[in-house]
Each structure stands twice: as C-alpha cells, then as structure tokens.
Coordinates of C-alpha atoms in Angstrom, one line a residue:
M1 CA 1.5 12.1 7.2
S2 CA 0.3 8.8 6.8
K3 CA -3.2 8.0 5.1
P4 CA -6.0 7.2 7.6
I5 CA -7.4 3.4 6.6
L6 CA -11.0 2.8 6.4
A7 CA -12.5 -0.2 6.6
I8 CA -16.0 -1.2 5.3
V9 CA -17.4 -3.9 7.4
G10 CA -20.8 -5.4 7.6
R11 CA -23.0 -8.1 6.8
S12 CA -22.6 -10.4 3.7
N13 CA -24.7 -8.3 0.8
V14 CA -25.3 -5.3 1.9
G15 CA -22.9 -3.7 -1.2
K16 CA -19.8 -3.6 0.7
S17 CA -18.0 -4.2 -2.7
T18 CA -20.2 -1.7 -4.7
L19 CA -19.1 0.9 -2.4
F20 CA -15.4 0.5 -2.5
N21 CA -15.7 0.3 -6.2
T22 CA -17.7 3.3 -6.4
L23 CA -14.7 5.6 -4.2
A24 CA -12.4 3.9 -6.1
G25 CA -13.0 4.7 -9.6
E26 CA -12.1 1.6 -10.8
K27 CA -14.2 -2.2 -10.7
I28 CA -11.8 -3.9 -8.3
S29 CA -14.1 -5.9 -6.0
I30 CA -15.7 -9.0 -7.4
V31 CA -19.6 -7.4 -6.8
K32 CA -22.3 -10.1 -7.3
D33 CA -25.4 -11.4 -5.7
H34 CA -24.7 -14.0 -3.0
P35 CA -23.1 -14.3 0.4
G36 CA -19.3 -15.0 0.7
V37 CA -17.8 -13.6 -3.1
T38 CA -15.7 -11.0 -1.6
R39 CA -13.6 -13.2 -0.3
D40 CA -9.9 -11.1 -1.0
R41 CA -9.9 -8.2 1.1
I42 CA -8.7 -5.6 -1.4
Y43 CA -7.7 -1.8 -1.3
A44 CA -7.9 1.5 -3.0
D45 CA -6.7 4.8 -2.5
V46 CA -9.6 7.4 -2.3
T47 CA -9.2 11.2 -2.5
W48 CA -11.6 13.5 -1.3
L49 CA -11.4 17.4 -0.2
D50 CA -7.5 17.2 0.0
H51 CA -7.3 14.2 2.1
S52 CA -6.2 10.9 1.3
F53 CA -7.1 7.9 2.8
S54 CA -6.7 3.7 2.5
L55 CA -9.6 2.0 1.6
I56 CA -10.4 -1.7 2.5
D57 CA -12.8 -4.2 1.6
T58 CA -13.8 -7.0 3.8
G59 CA -15.1 -10.1 3.2
G60 CA -19.2 -9.7 4.6
I61 CA -19.3 -10.8 8.7
E62 CA -22.0 -14.2 9.3
P63 CA -21.4 -13.0 13.8
D64 CA -23.1 -17.0 13.9
S65 CA -22.1 -19.0 10.6
S66 CA -19.7 -22.4 10.9
D67 CA -19.6 -22.1 7.5
Q68 CA -15.5 -22.7 7.3
M69 CA -14.9 -19.6 4.8
L70 CA -17.5 -17.5 6.3
V71 CA -15.5 -17.9 9.4
H72 CA -11.9 -17.0 7.3
M73 CA -14.0 -13.9 5.9
R74 CA -15.1 -13.0 9.9
E75 CA -11.4 -13.6 10.8
Q76 CA -9.9 -11.6 7.7
A77 CA -12.4 -8.7 8.6
T78 CA -11.4 -8.7 12.6
I79 CA -8.0 -8.0 11.1
A80 CA -9.2 -4.7 9.2
I81 CA -11.0 -3.3 12.4
E82 CA -7.7 -3.8 13.9
T83 CA -6.0 -1.8 11.4
A84 CA -8.5 0.9 10.0
D85 CA -8.2 3.9 11.8
V86 CA -12.6 4.7 10.4
I87 CA -14.9 1.8 10.1
L88 CA -17.7 2.7 7.5
F89 CA -20.1 0.4 9.2
L90 CA -22.6 -0.7 6.4
V91 CA -26.6 -1.9 6.2
D92 CA -28.8 -2.4 3.7
V93 CA -32.4 0.2 4.0
R94 CA -34.5 -3.0 2.0
Q95 CA -33.3 -5.8 4.5
G96 CA -34.5 -3.3 6.8
L97 CA -32.5 -3.4 10.4
V98 CA -32.2 -7.6 11.4
D99 CA -30.3 -9.6 14.4
A100 CA -26.7 -9.5 13.0
D101 CA -26.5 -5.9 12.4
F102 CA -27.0 -5.8 16.1
K103 CA -24.6 -8.2 16.4
V104 CA -21.3 -7.2 13.8
A105 CA -22.6 -3.4 16.0
D106 CA -21.4 -4.9 19.2
M107 CA -18.5 -6.7 17.9
L108 CA -17.4 -3.0 16.1
R109 CA -18.3 -1.2 19.5
R110 CA -15.8 -3.4 21.3
S111 CA -12.7 -2.3 18.8
G112 CA -13.3 1.2 20.1
K113 CA -12.8 2.6 16.9
P114 CA -14.6 5.7 15.6
I115 CA -17.6 4.4 13.2
V116 CA -19.5 6.3 10.5
L117 CA -23.3 3.8 10.1
V118 CA -23.7 4.4 7.1
V119 CA -27.2 2.7 5.2
N120 CA -26.7 1.7 1.4
K121 CA -29.0 0.9 -1.5
V122 CA -31.0 4.5 -0.5
D123 CA -31.7 5.5 -3.8
N124 CA -34.8 7.4 -3.0
F125 CA -34.3 9.9 0.4
E126 CA -38.2 10.6 -0.3
K127 CA -38.9 7.3 -0.4
Y128 CA -37.0 5.3 2.4
M129 CA -35.5 8.3 4.9
A130 CA -38.8 5.9 7.2
D131 CA -36.8 3.2 7.1
V132 CA -32.9 5.1 7.4
Y133 CA -34.1 5.9 10.6
E134 CA -34.9 2.8 11.9
F135 CA -30.6 2.3 12.3
Y136 CA -31.1 4.9 15.0
N137 CA -32.1 1.2 17.5
L138 CA -27.9 0.6 16.5
G139 CA -26.7 3.0 19.2
M140 CA -23.9 4.2 16.6
G141 CA -25.5 7.9 16.3
D142 CA -26.7 9.4 12.3
P143 CA -27.6 7.0 10.3
H144 CA -25.4 8.4 6.6
P145 CA -28.4 7.3 3.8
V146 CA -26.4 6.5 0.7
S147 CA -26.7 4.3 -2.8
A148 CA -23.3 2.9 -3.9
S149 CA -25.0 2.2 -7.4
S150 CA -26.6 5.4 -7.5
K151 CA -23.4 7.3 -6.2
L152 CA -25.9 9.2 -4.1
G153 CA -25.6 10.4 -0.4
L154 CA -21.6 10.3 -0.6
G155 CA -20.0 13.5 -0.3
D156 CA -22.0 13.4 2.9
M157 CA -20.7 10.4 4.1
L158 CA -16.6 11.3 3.5
D159 CA -17.9 14.5 5.2
A160 CA -18.6 12.7 8.3
V161 CA -15.3 10.6 8.0
L162 CA -13.4 13.8 8.4
E163 CA -15.0 14.6 11.3
V164 CA -14.1 11.5 13.3
I165 CA -10.7 11.3 12.4
D166 CA -8.1 12.6 14.6
L167 CA -5.8 14.3 12.2
E168 CA -3.6 16.3 14.3
K169 CA -3.2 13.5 16.3
M170 CA -2.1 12.4 13.1
E171 CA 0.2 14.6 11.9
E172 CA 1.5 14.9 15.6
E173 CA 2.6 11.2 14.8
E174 CA 5.6 12.7 12.7
D175 CA 9.0 11.8 12.8
D176 CA 12.3 12.7 11.0
R177 CA 14.0 9.3 12.0
P178 CA 14.1 6.4 9.0
K179 CA 11.4 4.2 8.7
V180 CA 12.2 0.7 7.9
A181 CA 8.9 -1.4 6.7
V182 CA 10.0 -5.0 7.0
V183 CA 7.5 -6.9 5.4
G184 CA 7.2 -10.3 3.4
K185 CA 4.8 -13.6 3.3
P186 CA 4.9 -15.0 7.0
N187 CA 7.6 -17.5 7.7
A188 CA 9.8 -15.2 5.9
G189 CA 12.0 -14.1 8.9
K190 CA 10.7 -11.1 9.3
S191 CA 11.5 -10.8 13.3
S192 CA 14.5 -13.0 13.3
L193 CA 15.8 -10.3 11.5
I194 CA 14.7 -8.2 13.3
N195 CA 16.3 -9.6 16.8
R196 CA 19.3 -10.3 14.8
L197 CA 19.9 -6.4 13.9
L198 CA 18.6 -5.5 18.2
G199 CA 21.2 -8.1 19.1
E200 CA 18.3 -9.5 21.7
N201 CA 14.9 -11.0 21.4
R202 CA 12.9 -8.2 21.6
V203 CA 10.5 -9.4 18.9
I204 CA 7.8 -12.2 20.0
V205 CA 5.8 -13.4 18.2
S206 CA 3.0 -14.5 19.2
E207 CA -0.1 -15.6 18.2
V208 CA -2.0 -12.8 19.0
A209 CA -2.4 -10.5 16.3
G210 CA -1.7 -6.6 17.4
T211 CA -2.6 -3.4 15.3
T212 CA 0.2 -2.0 12.7
R213 CA -0.4 1.4 14.2
D214 CA 0.4 -0.5 18.0
A215 CA 2.6 -2.7 16.0
I216 CA 5.8 -3.4 16.8
D217 CA 7.5 -0.8 16.9
T218 CA 11.3 -1.9 17.2
E219 CA 14.1 2.0 17.3
I220 CA 17.1 0.6 16.3
T221 CA 20.6 2.8 17.1
Y222 CA 23.6 2.3 14.6
Q223 CA 26.6 4.1 14.0
G224 CA 25.0 7.0 15.9
T225 CA 21.7 7.0 13.8
E226 CA 18.7 5.6 15.1
Y227 CA 16.2 3.8 12.5
I228 CA 12.1 3.4 12.9
F229 CA 12.1 -0.5 12.0
I230 CA 8.6 -1.4 11.5
D231 CA 7.6 -5.3 12.0
T232 CA 4.8 -6.9 10.9
A233 CA 5.4 -9.9 12.4
G234 CA 2.2 -10.3 14.2
L235 CA 0.8 -11.3 10.8
R236 CA 1.1 -15.3 11.6
R237 CA -1.8 -16.8 12.8
K238 CA -2.7 -20.3 12.4
S239 CA -4.8 -21.5 9.5
K240 CA -5.5 -24.5 8.0
I241 CA -5.1 -23.4 4.4
K242 CA -1.9 -20.7 3.8
E243 CA -3.7 -19.0 0.8
D244 CA -5.9 -17.7 3.7
I245 CA -2.6 -15.9 6.3
E246 CA -1.4 -14.7 3.2
R247 CA -5.1 -13.4 2.3
Y248 CA -5.0 -11.9 5.9
S249 CA -1.5 -9.9 5.8
I250 CA -1.7 -8.0 3.5
I251 CA -3.3 -5.1 5.0
R252 CA -1.4 -4.4 7.7
T253 CA 2.0 -4.8 5.2
I254 CA 0.2 -1.9 3.0
A255 CA -0.5 0.0 6.7
A256 CA 3.3 -0.5 7.3
I257 CA 4.6 0.8 4.2
E258 CA 2.1 3.3 4.4
R259 CA 4.0 4.8 7.1
S260 CA 7.8 4.1 5.9
D261 CA 10.3 5.4 4.1
V262 CA 11.7 2.6 2.6
V263 CA 11.1 -1.1 3.1
I264 CA 12.8 -4.2 3.2
L265 CA 11.1 -7.3 1.8
M266 CA 11.4 -10.3 3.0
I267 CA 12.0 -13.3 0.5
D268 CA 12.3 -17.3 1.7
A269 CA 15.1 -18.7 -0.3
T270 CA 13.8 -21.9 -0.2
E271 CA 10.9 -20.9 -1.5
G272 CA 12.5 -18.5 -4.0
V273 CA 10.4 -15.7 -5.1
T274 CA 6.9 -15.8 -5.6
E275 CA 3.4 -13.8 -6.6
Q276 CA 2.8 -12.8 -3.0
D277 CA 5.7 -11.1 -3.1
A278 CA 5.6 -9.2 -6.1
K279 CA 2.1 -8.1 -4.9
I280 CA 3.5 -6.7 -1.7
A281 CA 6.9 -5.4 -3.9
G282 CA 4.0 -3.8 -6.3
V283 CA 2.5 -1.8 -3.4
A284 CA 6.2 -0.3 -2.2
H285 CA 6.7 1.0 -5.4
E286 CA 3.1 2.3 -6.0
R287 CA 3.8 4.4 -3.0
G288 CA 7.2 5.4 -4.0
R289 CA 9.2 3.9 -1.2
G290 CA 12.5 2.8 -1.4
L291 CA 13.0 -0.9 -1.5
I292 CA 15.6 -3.3 -0.9
V293 CA 14.8 -7.4 -1.6
A294 CA 16.3 -9.3 1.9
V295 CA 17.1 -13.2 0.4
N296 CA 16.4 -15.1 3.4
K297 CA 17.9 -17.9 4.7
W298 CA 20.6 -18.4 2.6
D299 CA 22.5 -20.2 4.2
A300 CA 20.0 -23.3 4.0
I301 CA 21.0 -23.3 0.5
E302 CA 22.8 -25.6 -1.8
K303 CA 25.4 -23.5 -3.7
D304 CA 27.5 -23.5 -6.2
N305 CA 28.8 -20.7 -8.3
H306 CA 25.6 -19.6 -10.9
T307 CA 23.5 -19.6 -7.6
V308 CA 23.6 -15.9 -6.7
K309 CA 23.3 -15.0 -10.6
E310 CA 20.5 -17.4 -11.3
F311 CA 18.1 -16.4 -7.4
T312 CA 19.2 -12.5 -9.1
K313 CA 17.8 -13.2 -12.5
N314 CA 14.7 -14.8 -11.4
V315 CA 14.1 -12.1 -8.6
R316 CA 14.5 -9.5 -11.1
E317 CA 12.2 -11.5 -13.6
V318 CA 9.2 -11.6 -11.5
L319 CA 10.3 -7.5 -10.2
S320 CA 10.7 -6.5 -13.4
F321 CA 8.3 -3.3 -12.9
A322 CA 10.8 -2.6 -9.6
P323 CA 14.7 -3.1 -11.2
Y324 CA 16.2 -0.2 -8.6
A325 CA 15.5 -2.4 -5.7
Q326 CA 18.9 -3.8 -4.2
I327 CA 19.2 -7.5 -3.7
M328 CA 21.0 -9.2 -0.8
F329 CA 21.6 -12.6 0.6
I330 CA 21.5 -12.8 4.0
S331 CA 21.0 -15.1 6.8
A332 CA 19.0 -13.8 10.1
K333 CA 19.4 -17.0 11.7
T334 CA 23.4 -16.9 11.5
G335 CA 23.8 -13.4 11.0
Q336 CA 25.6 -13.8 7.6
R337 CA 25.7 -10.1 5.9
T338 CA 22.6 -8.8 7.9
M339 CA 24.4 -6.0 9.5
K340 CA 25.5 -4.8 5.9
I341 CA 22.0 -4.1 6.0
F342 CA 22.2 -1.1 7.8
E343 CA 24.6 0.2 4.6
T344 CA 21.9 -0.4 1.6
L345 CA 20.3 1.0 4.1
D346 CA 21.6 4.4 4.3
M347 CA 22.3 4.6 0.5
V348 CA 18.4 4.0 -0.2
I349 CA 17.5 6.7 2.3
Q350 CA 19.9 9.1 0.5
N351 CA 18.8 8.5 -2.8
H352 CA 15.4 8.6 -1.6
A353 CA 15.5 12.1 -0.5
M354 CA 18.2 12.7 -3.2
R355 CA 17.5 16.8 -4.8
I356 CA 18.7 17.6 -8.7
Q357 CA 19.3 21.2 -9.4
T358 CA 17.5 22.0 -12.7
G359 CA 20.6 23.4 -14.8
V360 CA 22.4 19.7 -14.4
L361 CA 18.7 18.2 -15.3
N362 CA 19.0 20.4 -18.6
E363 CA 22.6 19.3 -19.6
I364 CA 21.1 15.0 -19.3
L365 CA 18.4 15.9 -21.1
V366 CA 19.8 18.2 -23.9
E367 CA 22.5 15.0 -24.2
A368 CA 19.3 12.6 -23.9
V369 CA 17.7 14.1 -27.0
A370 CA 20.6 14.5 -29.0
M371 CA 21.6 10.7 -28.4
Q372 CA 18.1 9.4 -29.3
Q373 CA 15.6 11.7 -31.2
P374 CA 12.7 12.3 -29.8
P375 CA 9.2 10.0 -31.4
S376 CA 7.4 11.7 -33.8
D377 CA 3.9 11.4 -35.1
K378 CA 2.1 11.6 -38.4
G379 CA 4.9 14.3 -39.2
K380 CA 4.9 15.6 -35.6
R381 CA 7.7 15.5 -33.1
L382 CA 7.7 15.4 -29.9
K383 CA 10.1 18.5 -28.4
L384 CA 11.3 18.2 -24.7
F385 CA 11.6 21.8 -23.4
Y386 CA 12.4 21.9 -19.6
M387 CA 12.6 19.7 -16.9
T388 CA 12.8 19.8 -13.2
Q389 CA 12.4 18.0 -9.5
V390 CA 9.4 19.3 -7.9
S391 CA 9.6 16.8 -4.5
T392 CA 11.4 13.7 -2.8
K393 CA 10.8 10.6 -1.8
P394 CA 10.7 9.1 -4.0
P395 CA 11.8 11.9 -6.5
T396 CA 9.9 13.1 -8.9
F397 CA 10.4 15.2 -11.9
V398 CA 8.0 17.3 -14.5
L399 CA 9.3 17.1 -17.6
F400 CA 7.0 19.7 -20.2
V401 CA 7.1 19.1 -24.0
N402 CA 5.4 20.5 -26.7
K403 CA 2.4 17.1 -26.9
K404 CA 2.2 15.0 -23.7
E405 CA 0.3 12.0 -26.1
L406 CA 3.7 11.8 -28.7
M407 CA 5.4 11.1 -25.3
H408 CA 6.1 7.4 -25.7
F409 CA 5.9 4.8 -22.3
S410 CA 9.8 3.7 -23.8
Y411 CA 10.9 7.1 -24.4
Q412 CA 10.1 7.9 -20.7
R413 CA 11.6 5.2 -19.7
Y414 CA 15.0 6.2 -21.6
I415 CA 15.0 9.7 -20.5
E416 CA 14.8 8.3 -16.6
N417 CA 17.3 5.5 -17.4
K418 CA 19.8 8.2 -18.1
I419 CA 18.6 10.2 -15.3
R420 CA 20.1 7.1 -13.1
D421 CA 23.1 6.8 -15.3
T422 CA 24.1 10.0 -14.1
F423 CA 22.4 10.1 -10.9
G424 CA 22.1 6.3 -9.3
F425 CA 18.7 6.4 -7.5
A426 CA 19.9 2.8 -6.4
G427 CA 16.7 1.5 -4.6
T428 CA 14.3 3.7 -4.9
P429 CA 11.8 4.6 -7.3
V430 CA 11.9 7.4 -10.0
R431 CA 8.8 9.4 -11.0
I432 CA 8.8 11.7 -14.1
L433 CA 4.8 13.5 -14.3
I434 CA 4.9 15.0 -18.2
R435 CA 3.1 18.9 -18.8
E436 CA 2.2 20.5 -21.5
R437 CA 3.1 23.3 -22.4
K438 CA 3.0 25.8 -25.9
E439 CA 6.3 27.0 -27.2
K440 CA 5.6 30.5 -27.1
E441 CA 5.9 29.8 -23.5

C-alpha cells in the first residue's frame, strides 16, 4: 500500500515549516520570520499510530501577489495540493482570521481533497480558545488548535487526519502486477520511452498538470507479462526559471516512486548525470526500490572506445550510494536497446523479491568472518551469532550480534558485499538491520 500524502498549506509565515520540522522530528525546512523563506518544497516520512505518511512542506500561498517568487511558490503549492491525499490547512491564531485565509480556503475547497483545519501558535489553550473559534467562519469544519513550536495538540490533529483518509480505498488499490516508475528531470525523455515501449503515441504531454494518482498509468504487456508504468511526464510546465521546474517535479516523483516496485531513472546523455538526478535516485534508494538508470539520447553523443566506460564511471561516482543500480544506454527516439529494458526489469523485479534460506545465509556469514575478523574495541570483539531474512522488496536481513556499537559501517558493508557476491541482488538495495542479543540466548 502506498503511503498517504499530507500537504501542509497556508499563507506565508503561519508556521508551516515549524509544524513540518516538528512532525518530521528534524530541522529540514528553513524557518525565518519573513514571508517567502520556504522556497523548496521538502518532504519527510511521518508515522502516527502504526500509520505512515509522506509529508510535504510548501511555500506560502499569497493569493493576490504579483511578485515573481511568490507566484512561483503559489504554483508550487498548487502542485502539492493536487498530489496530496489530505491537506493540512494552517492558519495563525495570533494574526487572527484575515482576508487571504478565505482566498486560500476557496482554492483548497476547489481541489475536492479532504481538509483538516489547523490553528497554529496556540501556546495556551485557555487564553486562545475564543480566538480559535473565529476560524469556524472559514466553513472548513472544526479548527484543531496546535502549537507547532511547543508540540501541543499534534496527536489530536493527526487523529483528525486518520479520520478523513480512506485507508480501505488505498488498500484496495493493491495490484500484483509489477509497477515501474519512470522518473527523471523534465525533457529527459520519459514519455518518449513509454511511447516507444507501447509502440504508439499514447502518452501525450500537455501543459495541464494532472495529479500523480491519476497521472498516466500505462499498462504494457511484453511476452505475456503485464507491467504498470507510472509516468511522471505531467511534470513539465512552462517556467522562465529552470530550477523552479526541478523543484516542482520532486514531489510528483516521490509520489510515483512510493507506488512503484522498480524505478527507471532517465538521464539525458547530452547533459550528463546531475545533482537533481542524484536526489531522485536517493529517494528511490531510501524507499528501497529497485533501480535502473537509463541513459537516454545516446544516439546524440559522439562516441569513441572509452565513452561508455567514462559515462558509467561518472554515473557511479554521482550515485555512489547505489552501486547496485543497473545502467543502460538507450535512445527512446531511435529505439536503440529500449526493448532490453524488459529483460533488465525482470531481473531486478526477481532480485527485489528474492528470499534466501537462513541456513545458506549463515554459511556465508561463517565464511565471511573466517576471511576477515570482525572489529574490536578496547579488548572487546564483535561477535556475529546468526542472520535471517525478515522481508523482501527490498531484501531485508537481521544480523544478531553481541554488541551493536562494535558493528562498524565498513564491516557491515563487507557483509553486504559477501551476500551480493553470492546472490547478486543486481538492481536492488539490500537492508541489514543489526540486533543485539546475549550470548546465553
């Protein structure tokens, strides 16, 4: 089941970033005291009562502003609203109900999305409750008083979110067919690839942004296997500022990755691998998705004997956190090597769902320890007891040891590499969780 997406929306300076940081548990957004500071929309994972959400922070909506930066932020917030399953509409008890709040409320109402009205900066419930009731005038139902900075009222607010999310409907969306998110920067050739794989021009890139949930899901059958391709091509929007297009794209990309098993990251060969590509690959890696890097427009590159090797080296350096990623060189325009994608996809899907028997795992563990002694500290040596696989998609293992803090990152990487040497796991991340247990156990 994909995680519901919550977007925090409201005017500038009502405390959206503070609420975001409090729920995310770390300072991710920049918080400053004048409008227009949260330029980038940022995302984080939040868990409440066994339910996980993806949380989006947006720039403030200034409904009537003609200032270029605020206009861009309004557009950015609009995309967040379209993408979200639930909107947290944040207002400020200190400023009171202002005209712009009514305008934002109208905009949110038109989205047709469930809305939870949140009144921020209520540091003292007795003192401010009369002012909270004023927000009933927005016609958005019960206002939920919180103080993001003092962490008050957040539980009741999240309970209200759970009430409006249709969890059953989200579970019904489950579908066993492999889901493949085609992601990447605008103009990397995402739609062209899907059109090529379909053999028809079915994905039309229009200037009207659709939401990710009704973004174009394309069913493609190849050699008897059905795949669902999730296209994020609807990202493209006309904008004078290139960086802004990249900012707009990231949240749709996250929503698509959230729903997928495998991610195909399209890289424009004429531009090379960029920081934005690394960000997108980073999201896929964090979410534990299979990863294929498709270097597109390879026909447009002048080549010699070293071109593939040099480009591969460059991709590996920039995406150093995902050494397992499968790299392909294609041209969606000419069809060069595009059908080989299915072969690579099948391999990655299989590896992503691979399960290893505990006995076999522990044979590898014994061999790995014999070849390289575990680290020690102050005379105390790390002991590895046994290892077992606890889940797939991605393959996740639990390794039981005597002392957790003795497990150095480099030794954990060594164990992972030994597992990969034996089973491959090409194209998929591998998770190893370290657990402590007493020797008597």
